[in-house]
Coordinates of C-alpha atoms in Angstrom, one line a residue:
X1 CA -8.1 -23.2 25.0
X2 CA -10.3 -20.7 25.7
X3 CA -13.4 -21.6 28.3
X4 CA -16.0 -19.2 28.7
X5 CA -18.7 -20.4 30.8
X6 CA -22.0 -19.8 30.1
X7 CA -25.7 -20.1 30.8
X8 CA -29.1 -19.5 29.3
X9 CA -28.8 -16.1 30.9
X10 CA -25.9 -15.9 28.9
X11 CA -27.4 -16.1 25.9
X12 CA -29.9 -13.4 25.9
X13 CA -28.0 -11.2 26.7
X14 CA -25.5 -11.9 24.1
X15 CA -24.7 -8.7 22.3
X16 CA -23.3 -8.2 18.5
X17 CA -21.4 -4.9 18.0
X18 CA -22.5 -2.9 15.2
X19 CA -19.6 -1.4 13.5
X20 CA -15.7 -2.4 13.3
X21 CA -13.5 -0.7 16.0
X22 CA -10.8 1.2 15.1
X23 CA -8.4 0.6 17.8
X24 CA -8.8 -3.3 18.0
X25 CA -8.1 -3.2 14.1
X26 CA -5.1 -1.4 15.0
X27 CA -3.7 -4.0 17.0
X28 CA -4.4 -7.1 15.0
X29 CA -3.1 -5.1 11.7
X30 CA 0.2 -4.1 13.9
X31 CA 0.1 -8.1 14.5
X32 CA -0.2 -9.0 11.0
X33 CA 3.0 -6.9 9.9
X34 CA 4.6 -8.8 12.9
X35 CA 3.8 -12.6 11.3
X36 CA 2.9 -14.1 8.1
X37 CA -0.3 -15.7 9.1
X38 CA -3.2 -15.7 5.9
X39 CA -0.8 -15.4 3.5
X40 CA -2.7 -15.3 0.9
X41 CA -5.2 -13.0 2.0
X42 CA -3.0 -10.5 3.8
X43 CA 0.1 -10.8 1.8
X44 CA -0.6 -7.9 -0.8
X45 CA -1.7 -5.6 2.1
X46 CA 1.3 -6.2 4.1
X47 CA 3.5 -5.1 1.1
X48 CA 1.8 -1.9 0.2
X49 CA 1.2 -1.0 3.7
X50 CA 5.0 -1.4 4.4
X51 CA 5.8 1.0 1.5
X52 CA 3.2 3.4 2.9
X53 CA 5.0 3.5 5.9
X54 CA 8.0 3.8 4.6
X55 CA 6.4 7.0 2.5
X56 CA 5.4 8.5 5.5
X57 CA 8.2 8.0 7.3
X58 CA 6.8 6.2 10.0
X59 CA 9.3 3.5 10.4
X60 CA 10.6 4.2 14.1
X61 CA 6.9 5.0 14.9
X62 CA 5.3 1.4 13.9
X63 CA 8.3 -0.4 15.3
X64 CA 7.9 1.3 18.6
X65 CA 4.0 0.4 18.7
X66 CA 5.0 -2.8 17.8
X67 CA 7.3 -3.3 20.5
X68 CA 3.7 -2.6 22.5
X69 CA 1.8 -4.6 21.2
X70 CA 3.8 -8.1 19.7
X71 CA 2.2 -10.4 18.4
X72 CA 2.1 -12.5 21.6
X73 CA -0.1 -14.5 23.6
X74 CA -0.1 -10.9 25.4
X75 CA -0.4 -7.6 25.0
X76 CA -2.1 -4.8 27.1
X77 CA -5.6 -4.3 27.6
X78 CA -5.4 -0.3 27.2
X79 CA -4.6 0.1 23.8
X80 CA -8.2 -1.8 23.2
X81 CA -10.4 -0.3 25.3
X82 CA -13.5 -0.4 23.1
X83 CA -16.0 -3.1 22.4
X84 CA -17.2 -1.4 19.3
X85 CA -16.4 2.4 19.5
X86 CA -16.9 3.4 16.1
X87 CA -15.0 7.0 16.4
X88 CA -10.8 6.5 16.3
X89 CA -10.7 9.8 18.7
X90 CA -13.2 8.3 20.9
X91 CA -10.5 5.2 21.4
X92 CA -7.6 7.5 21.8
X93 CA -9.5 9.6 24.1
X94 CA -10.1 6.5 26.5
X95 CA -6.6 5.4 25.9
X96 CA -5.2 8.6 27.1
X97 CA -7.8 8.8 30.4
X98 CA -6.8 5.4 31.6
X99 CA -5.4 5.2 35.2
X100 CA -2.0 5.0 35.9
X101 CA -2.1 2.2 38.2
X102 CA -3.3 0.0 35.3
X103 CA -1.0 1.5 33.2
X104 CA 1.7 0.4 35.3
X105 CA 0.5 -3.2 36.1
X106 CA 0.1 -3.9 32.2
X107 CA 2.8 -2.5 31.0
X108 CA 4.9 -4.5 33.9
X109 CA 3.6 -7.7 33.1
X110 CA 4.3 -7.2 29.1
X111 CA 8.1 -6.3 29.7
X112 CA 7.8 -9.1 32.9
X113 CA 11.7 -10.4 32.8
X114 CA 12.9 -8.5 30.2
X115 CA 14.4 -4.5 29.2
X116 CA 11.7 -2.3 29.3
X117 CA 12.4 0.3 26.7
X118 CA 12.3 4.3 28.2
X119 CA 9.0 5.3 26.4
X120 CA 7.2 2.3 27.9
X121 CA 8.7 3.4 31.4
X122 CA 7.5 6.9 31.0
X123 CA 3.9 5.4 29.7
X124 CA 4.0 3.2 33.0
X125 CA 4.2 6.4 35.3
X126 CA 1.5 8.1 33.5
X127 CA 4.1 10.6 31.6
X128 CA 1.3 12.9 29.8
X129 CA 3.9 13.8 27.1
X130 CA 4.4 10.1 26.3
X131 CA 0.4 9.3 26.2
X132 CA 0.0 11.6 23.9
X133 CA 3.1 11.1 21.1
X134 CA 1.4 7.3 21.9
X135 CA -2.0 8.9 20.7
X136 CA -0.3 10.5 17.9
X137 CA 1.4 7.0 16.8
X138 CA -1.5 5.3 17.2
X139 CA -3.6 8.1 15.1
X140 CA -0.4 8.1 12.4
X141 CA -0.3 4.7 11.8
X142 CA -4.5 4.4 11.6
X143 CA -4.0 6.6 8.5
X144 CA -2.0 4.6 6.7
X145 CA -2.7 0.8 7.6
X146 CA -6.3 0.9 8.4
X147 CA -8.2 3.8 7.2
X148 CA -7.5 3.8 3.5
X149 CA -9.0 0.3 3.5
X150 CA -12.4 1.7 5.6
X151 CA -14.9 1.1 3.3
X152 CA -13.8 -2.2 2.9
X153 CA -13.8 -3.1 6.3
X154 CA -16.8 -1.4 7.0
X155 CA -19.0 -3.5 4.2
X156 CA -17.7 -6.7 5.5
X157 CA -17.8 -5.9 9.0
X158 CA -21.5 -5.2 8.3
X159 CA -22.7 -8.3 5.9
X160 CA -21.0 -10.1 8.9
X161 CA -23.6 -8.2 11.4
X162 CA -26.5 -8.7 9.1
X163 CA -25.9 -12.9 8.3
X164 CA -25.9 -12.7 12.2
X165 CA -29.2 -10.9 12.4
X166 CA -30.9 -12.7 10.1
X167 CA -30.1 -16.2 12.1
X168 CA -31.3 -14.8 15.3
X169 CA -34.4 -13.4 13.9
X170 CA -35.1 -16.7 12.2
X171 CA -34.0 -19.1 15.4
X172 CA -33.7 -17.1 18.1
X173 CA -30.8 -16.6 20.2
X174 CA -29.6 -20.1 19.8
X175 CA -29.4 -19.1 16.1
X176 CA -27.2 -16.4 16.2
X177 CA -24.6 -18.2 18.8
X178 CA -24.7 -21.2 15.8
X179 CA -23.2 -18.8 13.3
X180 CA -20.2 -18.7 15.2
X181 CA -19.4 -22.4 14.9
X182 CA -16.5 -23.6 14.3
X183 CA -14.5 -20.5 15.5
X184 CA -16.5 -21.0 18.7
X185 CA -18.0 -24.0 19.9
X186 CA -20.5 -25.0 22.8
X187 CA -20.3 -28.3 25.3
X188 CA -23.0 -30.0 26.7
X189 CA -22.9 -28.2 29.8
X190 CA -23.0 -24.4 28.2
X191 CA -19.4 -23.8 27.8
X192 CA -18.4 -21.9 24.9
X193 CA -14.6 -23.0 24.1
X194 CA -12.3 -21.4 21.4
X195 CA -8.8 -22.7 20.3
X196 CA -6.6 -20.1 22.3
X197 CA -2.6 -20.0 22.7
X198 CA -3.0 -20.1 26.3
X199 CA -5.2 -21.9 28.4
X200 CA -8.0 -19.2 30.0
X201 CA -11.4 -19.4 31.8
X202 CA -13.7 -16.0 31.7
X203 CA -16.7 -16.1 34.2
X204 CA -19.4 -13.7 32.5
X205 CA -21.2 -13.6 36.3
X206 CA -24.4 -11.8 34.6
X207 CA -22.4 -9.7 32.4
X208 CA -23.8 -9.5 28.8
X209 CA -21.1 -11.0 26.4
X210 CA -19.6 -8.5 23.0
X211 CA -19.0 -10.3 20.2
X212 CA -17.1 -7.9 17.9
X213 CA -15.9 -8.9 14.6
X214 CA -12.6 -7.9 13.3
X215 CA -11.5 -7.6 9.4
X216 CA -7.6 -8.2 10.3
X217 CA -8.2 -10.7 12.8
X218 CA -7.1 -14.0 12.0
X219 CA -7.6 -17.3 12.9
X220 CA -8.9 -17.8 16.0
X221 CA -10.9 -15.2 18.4
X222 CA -9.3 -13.5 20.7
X223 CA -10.8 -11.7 24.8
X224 CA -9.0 -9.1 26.8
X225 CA -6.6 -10.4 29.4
X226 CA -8.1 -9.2 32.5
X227 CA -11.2 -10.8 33.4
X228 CA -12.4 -7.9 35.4
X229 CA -12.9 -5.6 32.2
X230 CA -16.4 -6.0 30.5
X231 CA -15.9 -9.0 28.6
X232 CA -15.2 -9.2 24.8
X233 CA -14.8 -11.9 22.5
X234 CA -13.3 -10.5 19.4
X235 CA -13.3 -12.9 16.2
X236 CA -12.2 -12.7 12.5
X237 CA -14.0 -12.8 9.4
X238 CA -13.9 -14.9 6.3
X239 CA -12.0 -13.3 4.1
X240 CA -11.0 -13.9 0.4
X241 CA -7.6 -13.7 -1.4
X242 CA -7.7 -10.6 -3.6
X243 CA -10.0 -8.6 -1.4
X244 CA -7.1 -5.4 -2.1
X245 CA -7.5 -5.9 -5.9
X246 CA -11.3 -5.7 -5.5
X247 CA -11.0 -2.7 -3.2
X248 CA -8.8 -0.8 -5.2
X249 CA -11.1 -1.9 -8.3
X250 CA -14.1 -0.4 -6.5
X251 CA -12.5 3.0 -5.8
X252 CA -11.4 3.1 -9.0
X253 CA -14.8 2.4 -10.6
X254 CA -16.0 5.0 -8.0
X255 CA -13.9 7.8 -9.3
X256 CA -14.8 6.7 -13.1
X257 CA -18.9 7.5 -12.6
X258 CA -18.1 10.5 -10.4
X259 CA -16.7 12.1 -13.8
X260 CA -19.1 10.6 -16.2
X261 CA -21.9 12.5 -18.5
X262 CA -24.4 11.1 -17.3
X263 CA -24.0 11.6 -13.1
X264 CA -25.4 14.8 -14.2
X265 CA -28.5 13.2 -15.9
X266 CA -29.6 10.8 -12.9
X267 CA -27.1 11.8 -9.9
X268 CA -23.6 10.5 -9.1
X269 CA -25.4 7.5 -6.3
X270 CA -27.6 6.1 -9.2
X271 CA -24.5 6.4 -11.8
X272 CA -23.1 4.2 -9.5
X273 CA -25.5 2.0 -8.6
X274 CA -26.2 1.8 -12.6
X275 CA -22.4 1.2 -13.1
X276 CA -21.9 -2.0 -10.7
X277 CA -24.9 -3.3 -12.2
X278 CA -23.2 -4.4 -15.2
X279 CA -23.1 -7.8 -13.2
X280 CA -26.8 -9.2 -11.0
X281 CA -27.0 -8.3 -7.8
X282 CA -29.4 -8.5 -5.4
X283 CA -30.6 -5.2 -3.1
X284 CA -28.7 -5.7 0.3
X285 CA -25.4 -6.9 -2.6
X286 CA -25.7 -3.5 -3.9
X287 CA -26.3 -1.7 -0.6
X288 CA -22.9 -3.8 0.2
X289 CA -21.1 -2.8 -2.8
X290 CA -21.9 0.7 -2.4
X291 CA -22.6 0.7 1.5
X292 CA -26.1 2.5 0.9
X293 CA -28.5 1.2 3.6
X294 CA -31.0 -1.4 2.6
X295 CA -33.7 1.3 2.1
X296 CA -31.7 3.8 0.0
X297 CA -30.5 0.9 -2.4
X298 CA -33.9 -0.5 -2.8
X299 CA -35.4 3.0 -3.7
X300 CA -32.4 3.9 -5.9
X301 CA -33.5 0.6 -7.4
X302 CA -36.9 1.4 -8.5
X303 CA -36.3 4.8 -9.9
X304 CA -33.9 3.4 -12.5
X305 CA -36.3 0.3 -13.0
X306 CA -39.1 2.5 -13.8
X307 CA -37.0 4.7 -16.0
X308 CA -36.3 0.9 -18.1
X309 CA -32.5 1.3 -16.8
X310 CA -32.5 -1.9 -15.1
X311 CA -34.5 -5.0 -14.9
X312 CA -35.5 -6.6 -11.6
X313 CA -36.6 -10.1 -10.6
X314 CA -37.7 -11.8 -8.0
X315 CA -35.4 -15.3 -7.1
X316 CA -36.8 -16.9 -3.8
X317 CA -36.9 -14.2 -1.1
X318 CA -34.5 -11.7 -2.9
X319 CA -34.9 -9.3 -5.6
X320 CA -32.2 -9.7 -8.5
X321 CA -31.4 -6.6 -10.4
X322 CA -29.3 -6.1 -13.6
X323 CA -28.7 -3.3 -16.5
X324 CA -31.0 -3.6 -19.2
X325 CA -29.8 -3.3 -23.1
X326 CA -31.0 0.8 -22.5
X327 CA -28.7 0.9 -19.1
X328 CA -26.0 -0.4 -21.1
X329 CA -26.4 1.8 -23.8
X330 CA -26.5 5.1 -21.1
X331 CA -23.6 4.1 -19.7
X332 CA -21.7 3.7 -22.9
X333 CA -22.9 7.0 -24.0
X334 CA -24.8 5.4 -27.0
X335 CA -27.2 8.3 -28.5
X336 CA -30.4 7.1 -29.9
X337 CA -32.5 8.8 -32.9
X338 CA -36.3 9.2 -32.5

């Protein structure tokens, strides 16, 4: 169990990080190839990213990241040294800058009572050579587990964000901690408490809190080991079985209206935004879908509603918009006759 204990204090200066980070999706993917936890969900991911390492040849490389950074109760704090750094050479930068003496007292405790292979030795002493082929790992294996998947991760990372926002600016503080119920729950006397392979306490002592969400985190949340680092609670997302399928289905549909007739009629953003409309959707689902920001969807919107492309509607507090017979007709490159 994880105890974190906090106060009002706490609370308000609870902090939600605004974009995935690279390096701690890294490490949980590296994780996931390690185990076969969300079956379902990660299953198809594991396989093609296997075969894309294999392609690359980047066998040796991902077993020797993996042998720092198991799928254990512990691994070091210095491969994730962000709590939201959305820039991967940003992460590797700080990787490669951190001390040595912390190098050495992680690395020590991960290989505590057992071999400790040579490039984890040479990492230990600060070997500059070794920090960066580890930078070069790290930034080889990104490529092929993590960033061809971006723009998924990035959409779900930020409808996370945004359900978030919209509790705290409805209820307040107390609001946005809620949303994080049942992966995190809070006693009577403030405590947050998580389900955690080790039993932990974190003190916060006036420190503001980083909730960071995490697309190939799974099942329970997980905070950096040493509880003098600014602290982090790192949590996963609800996913859906067939999330790959739908990615792959969106590029594809992406490269299909970059080619069509008529991008060069109304632009290659409102194709696309015409194109995914063959289904409802409300503004911030299309600015999802497409990751436009709210603004940019909602005026893309209105240009093809006033040209009679789509038809919109309002349902509650969102607006629902969907192709109209003409839309449909454009996209099917259906001439009409005056």
């Amino acid at each position: 169990m994880l105890r974190i204990h906090f106060t009002t204090e706490d609370l308000n200066r609870l902090r939600v990080a605004a974009q995935p980070d690279p390096l701690w999706e890294i490490v949980h993917s590296l994780h996931l190839l390690q185990n076969r936890q969300a079956a379902l969900v990660f299953d198809p991911w594991r396989r093609e990213v296997r075969a894309a390492i294999a392609r690359a040849g980047l066998t040796r490389t991902v077993a020797a990241l993996i042998r720092l950074c198991p799928s254990a109760a512990y691994f070091p704090d210095f491969l994730t040294p962000g709590q939201g750094i959305a820039d991967l050479e940003t992460g590797l930068d700080r990787i490669l800058s951190t001390p040595v003496s912390r190098l050495g007292d992680e690395l020590g405790r991960l290989y505590e009572g057992g071999p400790v292979p040579p490039v984890a030795r040479l990492l230990a002493q600060g070997d500059p050579r070794a920090l960066l082929r580890l930078g070069d790992a790290l930034r080889r294996y990104y490529a092929v587990a993590v960033a061809p998947y971006q723009e998924t991760i990035a959409s779900a990372v930020a409808a996370d964000r945004r359900g978030r926002g919209e509790a705290a600016l409805e209820y307040g503080p107390e609001g946005l901690l809620a949303t994080y119920s049942p992966v995190l729950s809070r006693r009577d006397d403030g405590t947050l408490e998580a389900s955690y392979p080790v039993e932990r306490e974190l003190e916060l002592r006036g420190r503001s809190l980083t909730m960071l969400s995490s697309f190939f985190c799974v099942r329970r949340p997980i905070a950096l080991a040493d509880p003098a680092l600014p602290p982090v609670l790192v949590h996963p997302l609800t996913l859906e079985p067939g999330w790959l399928a739908r990615h792959h289905a969106a590029g594809e549909a992406g490269e299909g209206t970059a080619g069509q007739p008529v991008a060069h009629l109304i632009g290659h953003t409102r194709t696309a935004v015409l194109d995914v409309l063959d289904r409802p959707m409300t503004t911030t689902q299309l600015g999802d879908t497409l990751r436009l920001t709210l603004s940019t969807a909602s005026r893309h919107a209105t240009v093809l509603r006033e040209a009679g492309l789509i038809a919109s509607e309002r349902r509650g507090s969102h607006v629902l918009h969907r192709r109209t017979t003409l839309g449909d007709a454009l996209m099917n490159g259906v001439a009409f006759a005056s």
